Tab-separated table of C-alpha atoms in Angstrom:
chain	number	residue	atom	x	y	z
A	1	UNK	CA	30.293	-10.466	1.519
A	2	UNK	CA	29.080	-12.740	4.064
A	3	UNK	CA	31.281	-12.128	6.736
A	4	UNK	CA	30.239	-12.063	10.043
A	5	UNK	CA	28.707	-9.048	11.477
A	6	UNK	CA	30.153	-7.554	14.744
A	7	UNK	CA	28.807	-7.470	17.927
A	8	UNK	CA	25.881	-5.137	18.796
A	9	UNK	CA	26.311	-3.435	15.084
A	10	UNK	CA	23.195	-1.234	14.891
A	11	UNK	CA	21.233	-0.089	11.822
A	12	UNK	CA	18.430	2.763	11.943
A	13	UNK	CA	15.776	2.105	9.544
A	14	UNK	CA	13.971	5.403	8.574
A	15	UNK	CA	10.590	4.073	7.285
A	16	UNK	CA	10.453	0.608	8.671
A	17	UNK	CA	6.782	0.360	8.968
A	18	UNK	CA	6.368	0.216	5.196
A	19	UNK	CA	6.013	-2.303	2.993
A	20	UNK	CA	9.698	-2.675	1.626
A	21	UNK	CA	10.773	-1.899	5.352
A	22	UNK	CA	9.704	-4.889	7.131
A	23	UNK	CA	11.628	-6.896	4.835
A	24	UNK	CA	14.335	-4.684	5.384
A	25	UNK	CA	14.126	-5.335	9.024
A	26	UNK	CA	14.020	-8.979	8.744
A	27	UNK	CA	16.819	-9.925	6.296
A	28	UNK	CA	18.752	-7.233	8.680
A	29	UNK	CA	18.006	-9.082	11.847
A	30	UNK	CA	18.722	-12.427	10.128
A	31	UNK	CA	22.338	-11.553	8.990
A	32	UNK	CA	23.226	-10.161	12.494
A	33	UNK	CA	22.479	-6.544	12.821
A	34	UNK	CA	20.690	-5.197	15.504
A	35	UNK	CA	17.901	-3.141	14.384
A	36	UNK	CA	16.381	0.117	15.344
A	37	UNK	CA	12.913	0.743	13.439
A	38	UNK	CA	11.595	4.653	12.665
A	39	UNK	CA	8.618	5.019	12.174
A	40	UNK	CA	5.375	8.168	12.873
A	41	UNK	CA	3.240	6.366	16.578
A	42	UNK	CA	0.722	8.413	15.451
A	43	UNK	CA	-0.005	8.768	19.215
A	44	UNK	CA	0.543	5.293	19.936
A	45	UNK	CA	2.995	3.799	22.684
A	46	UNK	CA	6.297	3.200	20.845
A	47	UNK	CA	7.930	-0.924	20.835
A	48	UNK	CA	11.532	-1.084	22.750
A	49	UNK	CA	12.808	-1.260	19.097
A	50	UNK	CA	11.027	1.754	17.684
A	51	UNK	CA	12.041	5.297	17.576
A	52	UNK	CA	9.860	8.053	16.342
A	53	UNK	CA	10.793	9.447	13.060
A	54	UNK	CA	8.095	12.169	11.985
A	55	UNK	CA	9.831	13.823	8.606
A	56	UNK	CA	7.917	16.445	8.998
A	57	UNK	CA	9.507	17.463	12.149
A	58	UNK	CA	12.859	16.655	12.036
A	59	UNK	CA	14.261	19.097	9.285
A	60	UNK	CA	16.936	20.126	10.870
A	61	UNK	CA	20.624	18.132	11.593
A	62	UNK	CA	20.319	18.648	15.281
A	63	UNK	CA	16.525	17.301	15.372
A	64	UNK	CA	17.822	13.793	13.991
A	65	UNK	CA	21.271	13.779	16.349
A	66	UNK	CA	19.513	12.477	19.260
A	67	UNK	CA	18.387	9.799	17.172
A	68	UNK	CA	21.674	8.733	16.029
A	69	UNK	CA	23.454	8.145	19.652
A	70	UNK	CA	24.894	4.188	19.254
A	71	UNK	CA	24.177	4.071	15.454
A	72	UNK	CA	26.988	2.651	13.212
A	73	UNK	CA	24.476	2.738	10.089
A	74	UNK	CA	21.287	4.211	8.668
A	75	UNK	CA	18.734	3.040	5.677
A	76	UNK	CA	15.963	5.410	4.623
A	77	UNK	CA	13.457	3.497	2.923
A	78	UNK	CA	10.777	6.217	3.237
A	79	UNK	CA	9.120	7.576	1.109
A	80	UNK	CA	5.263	8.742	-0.418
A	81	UNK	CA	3.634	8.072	-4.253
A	82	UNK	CA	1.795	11.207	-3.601
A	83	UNK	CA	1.115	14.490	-1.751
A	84	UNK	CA	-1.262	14.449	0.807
A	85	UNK	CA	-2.413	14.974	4.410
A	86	UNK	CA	0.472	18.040	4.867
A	87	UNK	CA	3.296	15.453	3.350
A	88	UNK	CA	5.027	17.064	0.508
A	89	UNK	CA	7.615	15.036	-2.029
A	90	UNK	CA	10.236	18.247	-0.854
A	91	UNK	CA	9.929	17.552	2.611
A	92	UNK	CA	9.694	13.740	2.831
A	93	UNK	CA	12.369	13.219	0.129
A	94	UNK	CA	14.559	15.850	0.478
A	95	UNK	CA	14.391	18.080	3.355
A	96	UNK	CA	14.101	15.616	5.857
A	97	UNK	CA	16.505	12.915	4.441
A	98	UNK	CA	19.020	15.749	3.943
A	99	UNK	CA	19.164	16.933	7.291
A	100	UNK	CA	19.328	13.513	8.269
A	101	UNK	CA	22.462	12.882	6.251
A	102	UNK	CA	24.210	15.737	7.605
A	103	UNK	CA	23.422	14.569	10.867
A	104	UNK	CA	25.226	11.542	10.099
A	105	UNK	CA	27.970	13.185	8.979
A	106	UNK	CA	28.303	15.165	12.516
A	107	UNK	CA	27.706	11.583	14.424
A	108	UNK	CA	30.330	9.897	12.622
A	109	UNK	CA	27.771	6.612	11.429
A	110	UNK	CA	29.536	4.779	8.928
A	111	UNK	CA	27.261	3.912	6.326
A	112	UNK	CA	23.726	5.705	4.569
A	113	UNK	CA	21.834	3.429	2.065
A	114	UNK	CA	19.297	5.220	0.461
A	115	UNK	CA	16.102	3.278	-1.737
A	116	UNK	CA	15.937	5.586	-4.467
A	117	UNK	CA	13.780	4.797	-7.532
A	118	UNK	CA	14.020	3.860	-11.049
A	119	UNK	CA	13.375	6.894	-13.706
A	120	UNK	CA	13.716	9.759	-15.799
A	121	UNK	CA	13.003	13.308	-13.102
A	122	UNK	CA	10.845	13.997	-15.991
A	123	UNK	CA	8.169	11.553	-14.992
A	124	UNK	CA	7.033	13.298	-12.537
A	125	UNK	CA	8.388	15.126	-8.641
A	126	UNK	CA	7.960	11.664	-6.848
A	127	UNK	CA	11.110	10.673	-9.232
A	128	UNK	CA	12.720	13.916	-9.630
A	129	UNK	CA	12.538	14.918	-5.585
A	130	UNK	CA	14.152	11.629	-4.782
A	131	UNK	CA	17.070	12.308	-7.402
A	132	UNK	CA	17.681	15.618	-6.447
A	133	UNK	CA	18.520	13.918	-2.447
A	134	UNK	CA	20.609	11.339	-4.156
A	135	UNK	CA	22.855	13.811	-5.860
A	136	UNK	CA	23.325	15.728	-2.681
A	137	UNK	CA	23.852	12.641	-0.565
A	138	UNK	CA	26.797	11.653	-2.790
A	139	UNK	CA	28.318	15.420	-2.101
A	140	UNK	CA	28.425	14.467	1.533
A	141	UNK	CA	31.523	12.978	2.955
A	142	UNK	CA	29.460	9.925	3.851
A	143	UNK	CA	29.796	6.516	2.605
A	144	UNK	CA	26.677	6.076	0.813
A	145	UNK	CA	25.252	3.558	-1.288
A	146	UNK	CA	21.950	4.491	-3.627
A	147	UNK	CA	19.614	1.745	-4.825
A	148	UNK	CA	17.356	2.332	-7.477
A	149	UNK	CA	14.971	-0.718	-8.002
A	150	UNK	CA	12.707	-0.716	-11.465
A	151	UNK	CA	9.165	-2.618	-10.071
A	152	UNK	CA	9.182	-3.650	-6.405
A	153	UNK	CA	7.366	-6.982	-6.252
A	154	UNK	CA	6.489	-9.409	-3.180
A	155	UNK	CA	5.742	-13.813	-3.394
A	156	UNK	CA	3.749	-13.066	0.398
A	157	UNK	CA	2.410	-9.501	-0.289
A	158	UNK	CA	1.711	-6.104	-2.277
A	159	UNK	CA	1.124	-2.728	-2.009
A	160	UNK	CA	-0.083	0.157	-4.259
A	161	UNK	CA	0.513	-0.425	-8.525
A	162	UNK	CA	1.997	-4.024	-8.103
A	163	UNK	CA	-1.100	-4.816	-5.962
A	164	UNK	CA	-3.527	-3.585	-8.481
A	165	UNK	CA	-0.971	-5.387	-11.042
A	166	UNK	CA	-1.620	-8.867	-9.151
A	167	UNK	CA	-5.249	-8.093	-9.080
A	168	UNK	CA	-5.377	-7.512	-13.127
A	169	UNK	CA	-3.736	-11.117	-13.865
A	170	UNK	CA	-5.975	-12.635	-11.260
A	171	UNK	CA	-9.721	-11.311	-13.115
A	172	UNK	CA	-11.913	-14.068	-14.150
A	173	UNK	CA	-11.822	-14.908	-17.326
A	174	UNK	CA	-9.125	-13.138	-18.961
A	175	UNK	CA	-5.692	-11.040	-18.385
A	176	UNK	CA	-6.648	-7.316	-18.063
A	177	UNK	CA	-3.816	-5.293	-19.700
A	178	UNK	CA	-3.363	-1.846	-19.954
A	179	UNK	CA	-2.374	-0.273	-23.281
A	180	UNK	CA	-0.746	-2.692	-25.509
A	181	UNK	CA	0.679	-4.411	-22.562
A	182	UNK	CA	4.157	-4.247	-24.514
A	183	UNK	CA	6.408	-1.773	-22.220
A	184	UNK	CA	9.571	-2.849	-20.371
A	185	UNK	CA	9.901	-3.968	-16.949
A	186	UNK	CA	12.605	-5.428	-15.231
A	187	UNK	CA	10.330	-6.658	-11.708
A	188	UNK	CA	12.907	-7.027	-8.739
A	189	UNK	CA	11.549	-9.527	-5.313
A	190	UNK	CA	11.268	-7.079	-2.328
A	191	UNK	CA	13.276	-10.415	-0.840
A	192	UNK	CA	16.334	-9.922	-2.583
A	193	UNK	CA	16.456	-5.691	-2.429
A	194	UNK	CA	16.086	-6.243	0.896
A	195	UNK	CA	18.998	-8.539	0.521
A	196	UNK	CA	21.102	-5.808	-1.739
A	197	UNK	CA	20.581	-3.246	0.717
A	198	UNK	CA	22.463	-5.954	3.941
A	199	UNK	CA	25.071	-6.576	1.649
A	200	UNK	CA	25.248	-2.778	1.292
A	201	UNK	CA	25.872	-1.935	4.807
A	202	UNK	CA	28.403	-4.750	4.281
A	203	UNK	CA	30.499	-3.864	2.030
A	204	UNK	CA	32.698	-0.981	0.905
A	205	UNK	CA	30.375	-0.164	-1.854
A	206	UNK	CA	29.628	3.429	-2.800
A	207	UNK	CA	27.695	5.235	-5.347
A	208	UNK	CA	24.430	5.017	-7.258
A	209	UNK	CA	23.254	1.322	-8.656
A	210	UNK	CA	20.486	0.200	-10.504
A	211	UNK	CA	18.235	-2.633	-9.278
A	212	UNK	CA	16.166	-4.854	-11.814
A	213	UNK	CA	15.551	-8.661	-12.747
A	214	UNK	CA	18.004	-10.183	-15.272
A	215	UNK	CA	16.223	-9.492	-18.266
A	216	UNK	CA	13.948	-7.237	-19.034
A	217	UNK	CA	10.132	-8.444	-20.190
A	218	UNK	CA	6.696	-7.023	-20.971
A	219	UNK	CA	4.322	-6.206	-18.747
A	220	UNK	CA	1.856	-8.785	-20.962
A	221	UNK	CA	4.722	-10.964	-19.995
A	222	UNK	CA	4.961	-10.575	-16.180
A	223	UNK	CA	1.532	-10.363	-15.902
A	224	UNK	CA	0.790	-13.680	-17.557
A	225	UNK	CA	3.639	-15.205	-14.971
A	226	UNK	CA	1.740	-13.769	-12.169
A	227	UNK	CA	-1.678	-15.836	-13.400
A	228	UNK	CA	0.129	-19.335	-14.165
A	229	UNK	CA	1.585	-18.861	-10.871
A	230	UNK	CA	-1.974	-17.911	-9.456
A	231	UNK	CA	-3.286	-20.797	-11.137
A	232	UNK	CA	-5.959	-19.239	-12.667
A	233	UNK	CA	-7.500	-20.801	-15.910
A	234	UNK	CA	-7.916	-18.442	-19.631
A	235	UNK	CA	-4.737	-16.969	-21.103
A	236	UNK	CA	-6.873	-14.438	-23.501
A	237	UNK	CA	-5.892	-10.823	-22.646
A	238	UNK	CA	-8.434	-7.712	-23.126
A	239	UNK	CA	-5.999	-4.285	-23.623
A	240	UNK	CA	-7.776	-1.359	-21.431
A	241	UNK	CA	-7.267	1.798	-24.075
A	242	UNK	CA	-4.470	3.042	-22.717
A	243	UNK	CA	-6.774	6.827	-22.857
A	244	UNK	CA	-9.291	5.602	-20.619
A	245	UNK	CA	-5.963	4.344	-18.176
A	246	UNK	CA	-4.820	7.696	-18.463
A	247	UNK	CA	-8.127	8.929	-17.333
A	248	UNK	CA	-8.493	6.848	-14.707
A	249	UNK	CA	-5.167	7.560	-13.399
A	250	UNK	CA	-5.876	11.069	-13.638
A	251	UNK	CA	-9.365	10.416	-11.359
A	252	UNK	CA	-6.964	8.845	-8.484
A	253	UNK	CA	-4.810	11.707	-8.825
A	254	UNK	CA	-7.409	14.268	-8.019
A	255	UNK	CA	-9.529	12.327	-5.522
A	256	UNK	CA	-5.544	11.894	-3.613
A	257	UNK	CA	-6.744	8.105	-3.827
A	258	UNK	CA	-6.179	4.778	-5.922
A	259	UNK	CA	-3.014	2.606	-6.033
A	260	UNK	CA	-1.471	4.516	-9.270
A	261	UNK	CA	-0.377	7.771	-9.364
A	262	UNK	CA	0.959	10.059	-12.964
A	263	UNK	CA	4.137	9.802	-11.832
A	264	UNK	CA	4.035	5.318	-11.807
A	265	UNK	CA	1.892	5.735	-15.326
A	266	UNK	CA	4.186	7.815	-16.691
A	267	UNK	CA	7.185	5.737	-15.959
A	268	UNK	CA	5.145	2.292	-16.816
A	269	UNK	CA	4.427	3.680	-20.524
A	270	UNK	CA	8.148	4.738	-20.706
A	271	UNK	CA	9.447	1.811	-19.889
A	272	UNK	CA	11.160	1.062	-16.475
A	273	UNK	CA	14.231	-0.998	-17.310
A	274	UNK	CA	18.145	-0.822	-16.171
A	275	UNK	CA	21.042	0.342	-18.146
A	276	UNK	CA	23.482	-2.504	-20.181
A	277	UNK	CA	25.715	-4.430	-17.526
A	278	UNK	CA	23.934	-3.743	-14.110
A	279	UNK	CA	23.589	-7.271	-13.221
A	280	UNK	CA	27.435	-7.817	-13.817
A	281	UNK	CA	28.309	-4.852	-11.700
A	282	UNK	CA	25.700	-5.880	-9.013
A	283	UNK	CA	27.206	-9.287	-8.551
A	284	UNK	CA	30.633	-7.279	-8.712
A	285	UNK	CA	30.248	-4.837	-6.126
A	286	UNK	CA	27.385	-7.130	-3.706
A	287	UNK	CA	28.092	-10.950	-4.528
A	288	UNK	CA	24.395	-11.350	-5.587
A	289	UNK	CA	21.647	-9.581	-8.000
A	290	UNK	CA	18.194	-10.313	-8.152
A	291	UNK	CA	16.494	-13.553	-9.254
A	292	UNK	CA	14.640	-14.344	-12.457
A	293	UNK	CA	10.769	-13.812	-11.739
A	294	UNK	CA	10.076	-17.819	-12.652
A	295	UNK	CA	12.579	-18.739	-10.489
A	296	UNK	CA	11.427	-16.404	-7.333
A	297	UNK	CA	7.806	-17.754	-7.820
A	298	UNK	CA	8.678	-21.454	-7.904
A	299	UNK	CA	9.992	-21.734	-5.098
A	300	UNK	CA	7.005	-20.352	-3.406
A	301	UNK	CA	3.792	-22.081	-4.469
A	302	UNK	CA	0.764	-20.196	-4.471
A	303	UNK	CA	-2.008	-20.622	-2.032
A	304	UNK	CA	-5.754	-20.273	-1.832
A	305	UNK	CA	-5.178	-16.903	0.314
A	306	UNK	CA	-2.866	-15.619	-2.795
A	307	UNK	CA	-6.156	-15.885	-5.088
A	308	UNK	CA	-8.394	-14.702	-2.088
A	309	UNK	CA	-6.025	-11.449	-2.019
A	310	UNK	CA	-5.543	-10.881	-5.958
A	311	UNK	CA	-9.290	-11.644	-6.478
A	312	UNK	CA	-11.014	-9.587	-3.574
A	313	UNK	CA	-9.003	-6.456	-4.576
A	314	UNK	CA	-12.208	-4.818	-7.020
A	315	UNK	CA	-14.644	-6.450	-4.302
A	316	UNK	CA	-13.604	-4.575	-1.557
A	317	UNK	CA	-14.074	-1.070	-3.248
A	318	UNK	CA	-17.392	-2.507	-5.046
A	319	UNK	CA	-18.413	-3.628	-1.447
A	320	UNK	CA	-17.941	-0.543	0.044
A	321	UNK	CA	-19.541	1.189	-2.522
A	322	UNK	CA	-22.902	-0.933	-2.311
A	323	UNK	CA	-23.487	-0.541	1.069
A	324	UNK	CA	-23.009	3.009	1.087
A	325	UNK	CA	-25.425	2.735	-1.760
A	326	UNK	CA	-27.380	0.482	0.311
A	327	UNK	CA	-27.727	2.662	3.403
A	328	UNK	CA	-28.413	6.334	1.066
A	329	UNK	CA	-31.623	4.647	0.480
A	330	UNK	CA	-32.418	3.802	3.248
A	331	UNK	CA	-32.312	7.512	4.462
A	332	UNK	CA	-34.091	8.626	1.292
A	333	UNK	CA	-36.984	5.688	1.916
A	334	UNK	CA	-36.646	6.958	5.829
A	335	UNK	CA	-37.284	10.491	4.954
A	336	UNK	CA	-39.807	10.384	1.550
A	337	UNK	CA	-42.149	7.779	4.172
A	338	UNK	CA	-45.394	9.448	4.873
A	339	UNK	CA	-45.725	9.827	8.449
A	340	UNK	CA	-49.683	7.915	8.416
A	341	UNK	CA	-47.156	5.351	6.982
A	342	UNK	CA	-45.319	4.915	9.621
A	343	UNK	CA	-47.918	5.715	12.573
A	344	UNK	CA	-49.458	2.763	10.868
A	345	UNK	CA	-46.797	0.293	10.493
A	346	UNK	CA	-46.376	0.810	14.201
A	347	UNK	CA	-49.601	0.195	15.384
A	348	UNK	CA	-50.043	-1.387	18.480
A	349	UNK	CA	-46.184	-2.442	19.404
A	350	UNK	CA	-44.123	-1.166	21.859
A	351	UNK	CA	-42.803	1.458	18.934
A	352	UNK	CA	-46.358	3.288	18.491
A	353	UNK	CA	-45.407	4.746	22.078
A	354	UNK	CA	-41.925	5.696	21.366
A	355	UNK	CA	-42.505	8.540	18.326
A	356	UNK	CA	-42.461	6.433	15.393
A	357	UNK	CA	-42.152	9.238	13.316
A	358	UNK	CA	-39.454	11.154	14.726
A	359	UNK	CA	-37.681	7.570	15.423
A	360	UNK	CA	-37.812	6.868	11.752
A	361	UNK	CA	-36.320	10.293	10.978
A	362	UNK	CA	-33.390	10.249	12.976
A	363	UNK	CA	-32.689	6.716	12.010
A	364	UNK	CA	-32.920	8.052	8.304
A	365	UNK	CA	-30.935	10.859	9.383
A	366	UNK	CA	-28.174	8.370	10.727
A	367	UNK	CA	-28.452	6.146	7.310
A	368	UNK	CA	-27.716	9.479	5.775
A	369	UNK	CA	-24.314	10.384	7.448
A	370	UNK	CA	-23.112	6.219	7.675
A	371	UNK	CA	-23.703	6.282	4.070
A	372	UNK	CA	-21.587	9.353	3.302
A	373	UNK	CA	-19.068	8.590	5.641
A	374	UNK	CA	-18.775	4.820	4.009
A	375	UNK	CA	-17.914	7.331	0.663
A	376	UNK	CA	-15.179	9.523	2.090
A	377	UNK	CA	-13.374	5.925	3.071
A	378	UNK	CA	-11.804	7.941	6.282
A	379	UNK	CA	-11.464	5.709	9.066
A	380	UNK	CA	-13.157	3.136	7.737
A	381	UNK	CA	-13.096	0.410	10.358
A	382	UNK	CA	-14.553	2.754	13.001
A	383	UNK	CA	-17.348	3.542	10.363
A	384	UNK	CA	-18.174	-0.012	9.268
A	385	UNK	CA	-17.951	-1.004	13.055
A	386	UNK	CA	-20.688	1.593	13.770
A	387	UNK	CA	-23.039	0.547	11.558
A	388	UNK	CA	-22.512	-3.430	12.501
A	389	UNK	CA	-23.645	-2.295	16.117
A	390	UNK	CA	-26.610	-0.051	14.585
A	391	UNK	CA	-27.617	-3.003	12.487
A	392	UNK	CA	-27.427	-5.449	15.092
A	393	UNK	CA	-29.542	-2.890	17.341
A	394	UNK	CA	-32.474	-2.224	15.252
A	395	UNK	CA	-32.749	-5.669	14.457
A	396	UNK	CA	-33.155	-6.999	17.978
A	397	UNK	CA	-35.170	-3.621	18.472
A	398	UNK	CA	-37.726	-4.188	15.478
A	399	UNK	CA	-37.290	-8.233	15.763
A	400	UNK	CA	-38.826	-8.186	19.313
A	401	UNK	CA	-41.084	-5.119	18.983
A	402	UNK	CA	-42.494	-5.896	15.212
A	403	UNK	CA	-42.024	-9.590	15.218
A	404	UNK	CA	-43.984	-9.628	11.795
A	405	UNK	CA	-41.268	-8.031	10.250
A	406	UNK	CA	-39.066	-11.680	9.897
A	407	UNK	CA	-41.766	-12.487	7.866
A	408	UNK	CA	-42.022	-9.755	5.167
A	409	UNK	CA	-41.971	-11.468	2.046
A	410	UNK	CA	-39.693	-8.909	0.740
A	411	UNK	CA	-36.965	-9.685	3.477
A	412	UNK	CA	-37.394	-7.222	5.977
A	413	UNK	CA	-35.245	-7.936	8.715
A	414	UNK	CA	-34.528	-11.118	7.318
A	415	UNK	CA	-32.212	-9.539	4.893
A	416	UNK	CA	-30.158	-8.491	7.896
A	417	UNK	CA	-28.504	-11.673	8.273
A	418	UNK	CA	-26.897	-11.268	5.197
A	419	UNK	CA	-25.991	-7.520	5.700
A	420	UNK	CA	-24.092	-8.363	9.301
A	421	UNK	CA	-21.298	-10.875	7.717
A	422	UNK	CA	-21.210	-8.483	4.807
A	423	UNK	CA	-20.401	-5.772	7.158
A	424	UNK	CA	-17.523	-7.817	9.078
A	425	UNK	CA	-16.043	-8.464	5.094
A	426	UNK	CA	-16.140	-5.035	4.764
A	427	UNK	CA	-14.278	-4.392	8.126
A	428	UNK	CA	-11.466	-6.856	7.578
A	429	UNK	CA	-10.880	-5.947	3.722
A	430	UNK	CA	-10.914	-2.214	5.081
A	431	UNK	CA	-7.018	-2.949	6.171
A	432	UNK	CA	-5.541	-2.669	2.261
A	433	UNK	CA	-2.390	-1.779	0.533
């Protein structure tokens, strides 16, 4: 299994920009392969190892053969936990992947690993699209390997459910659980999948395997793990009715928000283990299979920026939603302020010339539409970074023109030196998985 790669061996990696695909792309590049990374610019100037991969365009065989020129393999690791902004389960787990195999076929590249999923198609289309391209891959004449990991977890990072998963063992006090916090698990480290899917490529492997830790445990279990290994203090657990979980889910389904979909909830209250003998047949067929969970954690300690990261995942929403809260009354106070009010508050200063009233208006007006944007969360960094510069502007504005205003016992602008570095939080926890 650990044979040397040959020379200038090249592997396309359909999704690399993800989560699981930059781990892909390292252990890859490690163990010899050259790497080719797909991913959607987006506009943006592609790197000499990127090629653009937009599954919504390339749906046909002959759109992807360009793409395949000098490739002796190809991993698709892409993938959506729900519909939205045009992308469709059908289309980015079937239609494109498919045409994509059968362009493979036509190029002659050796080798398709697919990252599948763990489930019943029952639980939902995200599981049942991604099964329906497995079973057609294997009808190819294609060597093709299928992985289907149970819960994806990373020591240096998360994304989506296992993010809000770190975030539940890491609350203050005690270990949020929902439900009963009794369903099966079998957690996997991104680290070794990304590991499985080398050896893959490697060896003469074919067919569909199950991916999953040794032994399956509860998600009180793996939970409590994830604290002691945090190093956070209190093993008491509160259990979140699993109804009000349900509901909740059902909220981030609608909004097309949130980090869990029906489809993950649905599979978590099933239980999302592997069948009898998959770690024997994993070491069988790849020389390796994934590491206990204790063991995968010990040997990387935890850190202060691990707690920062579990602990600041309900801040940044809560953040977000306070100044938007923040800035909604301003525009209300803005607009409901009598306009002898604000004549008078202007008095003498540089501002009395200037139209105080129609000034304060369109500054409520602005308040109005930051504070509504800061809601939608689109584009957040552009909107938090817009209201830093019209903070930082009305306070040098009013600050020199109404220099009375430091001094309002109530804060005035005082209170924007508090609202500036709360702004620049906001900006840097707007960058989340």
């Amino acid at each position: 299994m650990d044979s040397e790669i040959e020379p200038n061996r090249t592997v396309l990696v359909v999704g690399a920009a993800g989560f699981l695909g930059g781990y892909l792309v390292a252990r890859l590049r490690e163990r010899g392969w050259r790497v080719l990374r797909g991913v959607r610019a987006r506009g943006r100037e592609l790197e000499a190892d990127e090629r653009e991969c937009d599954l919504q365009q390339l749906l046909s065989a002959e759109s992807w053969l360009p793409l395949l020129v000098g490739i002796d393999a190809v991993i698709n690791v892409a993938g959506i936990l729900r519909e939205e902004q045009g992308q469709t389960f059908a289309v980015v787990h079937f239609d494109a992947p498919i045409a994509l195999a059968y362009a493979c076929v036509k190029r002659g590249v050796q080798c398709f690993v697919q990252i599948s999923a763990l489930g019943m198609p029952e639980d939902g289309e995200f599981i049942a699209s991604k099964h329906r391209f497995d079973e057609a891959l294997m009808e190819l004449p294609l060597r093709s390997v299928i992985l289907r990991p149970s819960v994806v977890y990373g020591v240096s990072g998360s994304y989506g459910g296992t993010s809000l998963l770190r975030a539940l063992a890491a609350f203050p006090g005690a270990l949020l659980l929902p439900g009963d916090g009794r369903w099966p698990i079998q957690p996997v480290a991104v680290e070794d999948l990304a590991d499985l899917v080398a050896r893959a490529l490697e060896s003469k492997a074919n067919g569909v395997h199950e991916v999953g830790g040794p032994e399956p445990m509860t998600l009180r279990e793996y939970q409590s793990i994830w604290r002691e290994w945090l190093r956070i203090p209190g093993r008491r657990a509160i259990f979140v009715p699993a109804l009000l979980v349900a509901l909740l889910v059902r909220f981030w389904e609608i909004i097309g928000s949130g980090p869990v979909g029906e489809t993950m909830w649905r599979m978590l209250k099933r239980g999302n283990i592997t069948a009898n003998g998959t770690t024997v047949r994993l070491r069988n067929e790849f020389g390796i299979a994934p590491r206990p969970l204790r063991e995968v954690l010990a040997s990387h300690p935890s850190q202060v920026q691990d707690r920062w990261q579990a602990q600041l995942y309900f801040l940044a929403p809560t953040l977000r939603l306070g100044v938007a809260a923040l800035w909604l009354v301003s525009a209300w106070v803005g607009w409901a302020t009598q306009t002898s009010e604000i004549e008078r508050l202007a008095g003498d200063s540089v501002l009395g010339a200037l139209a105080p009233v129609v000034v304060a208006r369109v500054a409520a007006t602005l308040d109005l539409i930051f504070g509504l944007w800061l809601l939608t969360g689109l584009r957040l960094r552009v909107a938090v970074a817009a209201m830093m510069i019209m903070v930082l502007a009305y306070t040098l504005a009013f600050g020199i023109a109404l220099p009375t205003l430091w001094l309002d016992p109530l804060g005035g602008l005082a209170k924007n030196l508090v609202i500036l570095p709360a702004l620049a939080v906001l900006w840097v926890l707007s960058e989340r998985r």
